Coordinates of C-alpha atoms in Angstrom, one line a residue:
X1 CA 0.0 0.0 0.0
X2 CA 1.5 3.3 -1.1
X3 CA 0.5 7.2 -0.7
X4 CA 1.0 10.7 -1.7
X5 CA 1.0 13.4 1.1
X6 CA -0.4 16.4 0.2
X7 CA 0.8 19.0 2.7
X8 CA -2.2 21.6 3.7
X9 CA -1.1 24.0 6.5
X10 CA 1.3 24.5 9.2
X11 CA -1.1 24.5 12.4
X12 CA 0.4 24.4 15.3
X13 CA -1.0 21.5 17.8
X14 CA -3.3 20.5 14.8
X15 CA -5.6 18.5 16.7
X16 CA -8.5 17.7 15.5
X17 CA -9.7 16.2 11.8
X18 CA -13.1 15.8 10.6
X19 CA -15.3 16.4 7.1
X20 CA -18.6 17.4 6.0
X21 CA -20.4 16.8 2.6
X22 CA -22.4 19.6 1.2
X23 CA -23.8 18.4 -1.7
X24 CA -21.9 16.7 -3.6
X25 CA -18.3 18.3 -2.0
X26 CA -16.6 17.3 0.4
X27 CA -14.9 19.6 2.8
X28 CA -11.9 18.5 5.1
X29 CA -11.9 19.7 8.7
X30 CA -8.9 20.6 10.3
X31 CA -8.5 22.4 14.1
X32 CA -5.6 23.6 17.2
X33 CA -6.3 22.8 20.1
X34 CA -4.5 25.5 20.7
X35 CA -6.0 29.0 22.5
X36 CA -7.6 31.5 19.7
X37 CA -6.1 29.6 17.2
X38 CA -7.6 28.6 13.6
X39 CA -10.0 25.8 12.1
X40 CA -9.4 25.5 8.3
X41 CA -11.9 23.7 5.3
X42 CA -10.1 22.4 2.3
X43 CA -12.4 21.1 -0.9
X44 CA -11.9 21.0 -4.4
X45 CA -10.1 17.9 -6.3
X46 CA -6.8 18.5 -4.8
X47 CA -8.3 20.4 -1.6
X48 CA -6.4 23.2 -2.9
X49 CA -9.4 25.9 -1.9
X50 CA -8.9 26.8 1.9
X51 CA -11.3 28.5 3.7
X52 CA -11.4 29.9 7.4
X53 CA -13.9 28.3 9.8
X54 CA -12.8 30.3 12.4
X55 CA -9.8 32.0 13.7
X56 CA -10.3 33.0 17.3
X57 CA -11.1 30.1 18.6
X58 CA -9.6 26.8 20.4
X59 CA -9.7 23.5 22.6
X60 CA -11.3 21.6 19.3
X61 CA -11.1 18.0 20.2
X62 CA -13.7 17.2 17.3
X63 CA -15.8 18.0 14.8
X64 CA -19.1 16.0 14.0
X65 CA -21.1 16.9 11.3
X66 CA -24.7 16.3 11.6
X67 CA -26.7 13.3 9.1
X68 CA -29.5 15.1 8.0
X69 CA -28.8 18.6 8.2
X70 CA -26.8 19.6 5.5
X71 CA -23.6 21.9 5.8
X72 CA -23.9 22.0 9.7
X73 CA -22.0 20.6 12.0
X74 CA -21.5 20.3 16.3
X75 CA -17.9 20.8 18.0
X76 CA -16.3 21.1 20.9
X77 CA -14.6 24.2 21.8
X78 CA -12.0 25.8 24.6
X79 CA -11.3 22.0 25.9
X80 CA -7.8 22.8 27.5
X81 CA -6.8 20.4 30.6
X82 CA -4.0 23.8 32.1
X83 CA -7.4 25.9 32.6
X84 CA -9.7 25.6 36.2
X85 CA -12.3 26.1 35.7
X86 CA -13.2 24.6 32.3
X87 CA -14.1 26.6 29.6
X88 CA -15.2 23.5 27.3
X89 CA -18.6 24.1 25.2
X90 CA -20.4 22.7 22.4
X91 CA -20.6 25.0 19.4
X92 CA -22.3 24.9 15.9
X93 CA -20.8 25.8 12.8
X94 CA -23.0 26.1 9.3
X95 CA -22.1 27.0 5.8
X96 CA -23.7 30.1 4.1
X97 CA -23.5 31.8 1.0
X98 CA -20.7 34.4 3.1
X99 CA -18.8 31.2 4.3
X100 CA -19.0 29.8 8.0
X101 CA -20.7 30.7 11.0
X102 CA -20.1 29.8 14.8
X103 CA -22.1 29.9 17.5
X104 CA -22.1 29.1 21.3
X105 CA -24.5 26.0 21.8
X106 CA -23.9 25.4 25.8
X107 CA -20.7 24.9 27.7
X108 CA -20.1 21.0 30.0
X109 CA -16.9 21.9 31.9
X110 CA -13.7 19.1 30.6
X111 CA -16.6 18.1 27.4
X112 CA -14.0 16.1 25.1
X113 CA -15.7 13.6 23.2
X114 CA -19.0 13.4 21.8
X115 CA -21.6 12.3 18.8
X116 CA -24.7 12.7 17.1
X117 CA -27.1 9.6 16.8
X118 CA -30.0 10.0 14.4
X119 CA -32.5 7.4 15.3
X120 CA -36.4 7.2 14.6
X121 CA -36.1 11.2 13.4
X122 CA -34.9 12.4 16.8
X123 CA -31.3 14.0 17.0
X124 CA -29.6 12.4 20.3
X125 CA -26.8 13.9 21.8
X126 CA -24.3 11.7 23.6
X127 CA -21.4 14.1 25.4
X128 CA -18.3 12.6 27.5
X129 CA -16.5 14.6 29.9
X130 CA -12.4 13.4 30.6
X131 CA -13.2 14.6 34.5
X132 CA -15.5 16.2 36.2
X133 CA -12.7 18.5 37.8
X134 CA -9.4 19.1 37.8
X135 CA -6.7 21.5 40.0
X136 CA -4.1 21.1 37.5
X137 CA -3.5 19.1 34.2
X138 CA -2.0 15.9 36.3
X139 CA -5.0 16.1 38.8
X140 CA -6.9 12.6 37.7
X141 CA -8.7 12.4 41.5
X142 CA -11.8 13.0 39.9
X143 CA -14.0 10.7 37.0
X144 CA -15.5 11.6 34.2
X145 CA -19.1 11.3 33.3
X146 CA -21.3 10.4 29.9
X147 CA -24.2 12.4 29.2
X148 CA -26.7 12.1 27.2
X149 CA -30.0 14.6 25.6
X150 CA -32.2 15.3 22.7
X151 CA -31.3 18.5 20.3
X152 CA -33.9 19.9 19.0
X153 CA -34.2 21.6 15.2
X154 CA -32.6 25.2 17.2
X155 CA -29.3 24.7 18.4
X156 CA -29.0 28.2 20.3
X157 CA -31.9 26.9 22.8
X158 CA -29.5 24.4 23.9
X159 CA -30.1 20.9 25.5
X160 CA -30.9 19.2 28.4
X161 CA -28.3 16.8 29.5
X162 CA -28.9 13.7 31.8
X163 CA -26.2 11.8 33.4
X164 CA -25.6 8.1 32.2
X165 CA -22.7 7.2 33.4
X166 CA -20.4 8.1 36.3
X167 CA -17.0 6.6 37.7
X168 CA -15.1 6.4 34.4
X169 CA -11.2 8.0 35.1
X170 CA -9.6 9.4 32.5
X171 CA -12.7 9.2 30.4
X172 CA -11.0 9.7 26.8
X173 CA -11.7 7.0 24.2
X174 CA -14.6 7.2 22.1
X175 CA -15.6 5.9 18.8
X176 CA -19.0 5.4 16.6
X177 CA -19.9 1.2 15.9
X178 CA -23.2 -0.8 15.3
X179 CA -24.2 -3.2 17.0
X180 CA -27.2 -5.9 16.4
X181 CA -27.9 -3.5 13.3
X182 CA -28.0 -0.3 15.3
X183 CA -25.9 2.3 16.0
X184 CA -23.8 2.3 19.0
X185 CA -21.1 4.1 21.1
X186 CA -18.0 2.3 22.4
X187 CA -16.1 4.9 25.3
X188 CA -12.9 3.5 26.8
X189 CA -11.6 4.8 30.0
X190 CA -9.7 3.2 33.1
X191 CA -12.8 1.1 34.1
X192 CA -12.4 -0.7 30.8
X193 CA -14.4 -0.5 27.4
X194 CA -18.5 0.5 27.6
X195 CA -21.1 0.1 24.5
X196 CA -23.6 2.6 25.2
X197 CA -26.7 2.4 22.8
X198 CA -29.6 4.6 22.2
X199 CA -33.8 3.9 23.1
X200 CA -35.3 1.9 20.6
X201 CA -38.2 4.2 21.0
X202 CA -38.2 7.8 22.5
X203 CA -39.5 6.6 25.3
X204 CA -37.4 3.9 26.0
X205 CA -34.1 3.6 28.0
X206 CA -30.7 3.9 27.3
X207 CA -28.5 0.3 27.7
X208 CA -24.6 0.5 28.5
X209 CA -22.7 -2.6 28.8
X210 CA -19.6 -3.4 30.0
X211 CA -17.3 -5.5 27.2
X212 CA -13.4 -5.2 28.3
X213 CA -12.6 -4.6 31.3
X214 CA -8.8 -3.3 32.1
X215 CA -7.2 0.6 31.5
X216 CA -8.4 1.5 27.9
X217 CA -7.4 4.9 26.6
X218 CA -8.9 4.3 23.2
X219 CA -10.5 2.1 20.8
X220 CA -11.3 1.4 17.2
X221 CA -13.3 -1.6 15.6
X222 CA -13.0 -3.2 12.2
X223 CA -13.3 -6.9 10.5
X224 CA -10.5 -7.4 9.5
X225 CA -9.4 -10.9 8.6
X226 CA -13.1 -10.8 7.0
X227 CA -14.3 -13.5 9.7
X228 CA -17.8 -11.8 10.0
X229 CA -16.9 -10.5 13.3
X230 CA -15.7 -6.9 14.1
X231 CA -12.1 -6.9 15.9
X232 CA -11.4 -4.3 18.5
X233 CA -7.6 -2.3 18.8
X234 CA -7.1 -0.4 21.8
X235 CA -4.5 1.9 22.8
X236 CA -3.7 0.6 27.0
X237 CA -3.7 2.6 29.0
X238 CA -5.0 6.5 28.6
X239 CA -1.7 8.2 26.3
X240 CA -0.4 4.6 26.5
X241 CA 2.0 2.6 25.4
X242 CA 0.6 -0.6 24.6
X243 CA -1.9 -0.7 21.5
X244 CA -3.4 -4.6 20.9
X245 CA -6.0 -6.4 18.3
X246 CA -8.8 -8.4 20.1
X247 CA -11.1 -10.9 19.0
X248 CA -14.3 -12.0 19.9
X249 CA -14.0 -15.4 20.7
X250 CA -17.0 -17.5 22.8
X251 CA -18.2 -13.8 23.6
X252 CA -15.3 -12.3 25.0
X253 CA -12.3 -10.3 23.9
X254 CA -9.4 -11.7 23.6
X255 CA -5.8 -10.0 23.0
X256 CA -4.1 -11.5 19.2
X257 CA -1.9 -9.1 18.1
X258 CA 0.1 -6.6 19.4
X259 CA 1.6 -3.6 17.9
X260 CA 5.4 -4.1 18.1
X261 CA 7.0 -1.0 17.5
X262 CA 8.3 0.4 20.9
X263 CA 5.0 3.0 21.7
X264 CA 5.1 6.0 23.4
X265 CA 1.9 8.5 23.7
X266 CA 0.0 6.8 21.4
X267 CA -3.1 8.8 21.0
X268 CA -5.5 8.1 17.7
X269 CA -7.5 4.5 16.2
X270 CA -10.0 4.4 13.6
X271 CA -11.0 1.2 11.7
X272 CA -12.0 2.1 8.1
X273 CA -11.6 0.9 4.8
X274 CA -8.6 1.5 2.0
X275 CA -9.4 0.3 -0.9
X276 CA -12.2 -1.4 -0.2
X277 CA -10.5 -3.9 2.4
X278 CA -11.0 -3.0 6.4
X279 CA -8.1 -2.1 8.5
X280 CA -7.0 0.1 11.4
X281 CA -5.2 3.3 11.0
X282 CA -3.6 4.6 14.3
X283 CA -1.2 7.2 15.5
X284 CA 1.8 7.6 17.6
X285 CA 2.7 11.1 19.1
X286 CA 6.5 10.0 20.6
X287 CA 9.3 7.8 19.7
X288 CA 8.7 7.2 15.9
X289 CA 5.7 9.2 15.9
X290 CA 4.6 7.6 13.1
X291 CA 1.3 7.0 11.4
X292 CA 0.3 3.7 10.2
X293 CA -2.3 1.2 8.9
X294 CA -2.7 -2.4 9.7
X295 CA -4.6 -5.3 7.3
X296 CA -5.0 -8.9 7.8
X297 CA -3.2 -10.3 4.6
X298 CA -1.7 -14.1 4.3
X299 CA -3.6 -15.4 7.4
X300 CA -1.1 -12.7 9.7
X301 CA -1.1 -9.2 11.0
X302 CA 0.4 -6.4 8.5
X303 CA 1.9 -3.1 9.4
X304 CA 2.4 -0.6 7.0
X305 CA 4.0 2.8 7.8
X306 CA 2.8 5.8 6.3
X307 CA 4.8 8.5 7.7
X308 CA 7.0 8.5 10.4
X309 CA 7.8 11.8 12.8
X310 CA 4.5 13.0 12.3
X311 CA 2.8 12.3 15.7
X312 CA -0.8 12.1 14.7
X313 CA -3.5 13.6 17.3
X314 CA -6.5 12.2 15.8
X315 CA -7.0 10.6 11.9
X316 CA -10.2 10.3 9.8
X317 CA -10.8 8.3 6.5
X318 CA -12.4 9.5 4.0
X319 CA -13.6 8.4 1.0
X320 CA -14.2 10.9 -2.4
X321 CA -14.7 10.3 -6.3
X322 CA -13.5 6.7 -5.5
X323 CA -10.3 7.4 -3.8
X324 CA -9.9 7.0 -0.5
X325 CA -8.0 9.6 1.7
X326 CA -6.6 9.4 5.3
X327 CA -6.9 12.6 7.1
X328 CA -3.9 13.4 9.5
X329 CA -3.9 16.0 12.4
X330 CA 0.3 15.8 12.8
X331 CA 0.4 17.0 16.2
X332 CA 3.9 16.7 16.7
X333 CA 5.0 18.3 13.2
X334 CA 2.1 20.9 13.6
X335 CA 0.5 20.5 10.3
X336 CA -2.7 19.2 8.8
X337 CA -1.7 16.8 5.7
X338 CA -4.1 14.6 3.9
X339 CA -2.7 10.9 2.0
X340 CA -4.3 9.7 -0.8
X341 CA -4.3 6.1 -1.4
X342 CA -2.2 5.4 -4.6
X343 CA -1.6 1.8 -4.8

């Protein structure tokens, strides 16, 4: 597997990468975590036409766009783990004719990960917070919590949160799944690995399970040795350096591969497909710093390195007029950079 890096911006701490379709265009996302710093779109074939999202802003942990309202999108804003208290907030972003607007949706104090579930026509909101306070940026004494509401069509009224889940310590991994043909949320913290899924009627109840127990700072899930059953890579524990494949095996996870590069601060996992196979595409912020991608080929584990001393903070996959593209926050080189499949 080989790609071609195209180079988009020097943003220091680039953070955060996301996309939106608008039509038939797709935009690429790309944010600082940074304090008043910048959040860029790129589109056109090459994503050569840049525009400014907004420039005075910062803390963006992620972007989510919404699935069926068209050119908007949710974030999360001023998310810095140096401030007390927390300035962390929701915001929403839409396109216009005169480019993007931002607005204040509410602030949930340490707010880092969250989604949007459409299900049944109602918008629910699922929000996690990495603590419910902290004195200082080392101060883990405290959990973090998942919350959960209903948005309604007007973002600026806001939402009504309700807490789901308490107790969860270093409360940072997050990604999107299905499960029994719905759509689910996986959240990884030290108390292990949760599936959280939405009512199956808007009257109905929330269900979170517990699937993995153990210090989990993040997870990703993809089939991909093509068994019929999705595999689950986890970075252990939060910023760790440990990142292993598990199988489902008799209903429970257990550990078949592991990454074995030396690993230090790894920090980003998506499962995805390139070229039409599934795989894993993580990131490393230390050591090699590298970004990769890992496929089942020959009955054994491959790993392919796409760039090395980049130190990816988060990565998205993307897929546009049949090439596929990973998107690549390089935290550690302090650029946003895109790599388009080419094999």
């Amino acid at each position: 597997m080989k790609f071609e890096k195209i180079h988009l911006d020097d943003i220091t701490r680039c953070y955060c990468a996301s996309s939106i379709t608008i039509g038939k265009e797709v935009y690429a996302l790309f944010a600082s975590e940074n304090p008043e710093s910048v959040c860029y779109s790129y589109s056109g074939k090459n994503f050569e036409n840049r525009e400014v999202v907004w420039n005075d802003r910062g803390g963006c942990m992620s972007i989510v766009p919404f699935q069926t309202r068209e050119g908007e999108f949710l974030a999360v804003n001023e998310f810095y783990l140096k401030v007390t208290p927390s300035l962390a907030k929701i915001v929403h972003g839409r396109k216009t004719e005169n480019g993007w607007e931002i607005e204040d949706v509410f602030s949930l104090p340490y707010l880092h990960r969250f989604d949007l579930y459409h299900v049944d026509g109602i918008d629910y909101l699922i929000c996690a917070t990495i603590a419910r306070n902290k004195q200082n940026k080392e101060d883990w004494s405290e959990p973090g919590q998942i919350y959960v509401g209903v948005l309604g069509p007007d973002c600026s009224q806001g939402v009504a949160l309700t807490l789901l889940v308490d107790g969860c310590y270093r409360n940072h991994g997050y990604c999107r799944g299905t499960y029994e043909g719905r759509v689910c949320g996986y959240f990884s913290s030290d108390q292990g690995v949760l599936r959280v899924l939405p009512p199956d009627s808007p009257d109905g109840e929330w269900r979170v399970e517990k699937i993995l127990e153990g210090q989990v700072g993040e997870i990703a899930f993809a089939d991909i040795d093509g068994d019929g059953l999705e595999e689950m890579m986890t970075i252990e524990p939060f910023h760790g350096n440990s990142m292993k494949i598990y199988k489902l095996k008799e209903g429970r996870y257990e550990c078949d591969f592991v990454y074995p590069t030396e690993v230090d601060f790894a920090h980003t996992l998506v499962g995805a497909q390139l070229n039409g196979k599934p795989c894993f595409v993580g990131g490393v912020r230390r050591v090699n710093a590298e970004l990769f991608v890992i496929r089942f080929q020959n009955g054994n584990y491959e790993v392919t390195s796409v760039e090395d001393g980049v130190g990816p903070a988060n990565v998205a996959v993307i897929h546009k007029e049949g090439i596929d593209y990973i998107l690549s926050a390089n935290h550690t080189k302090n650029e946003a950079a895109i790599y388009k499949v080419v094999e």
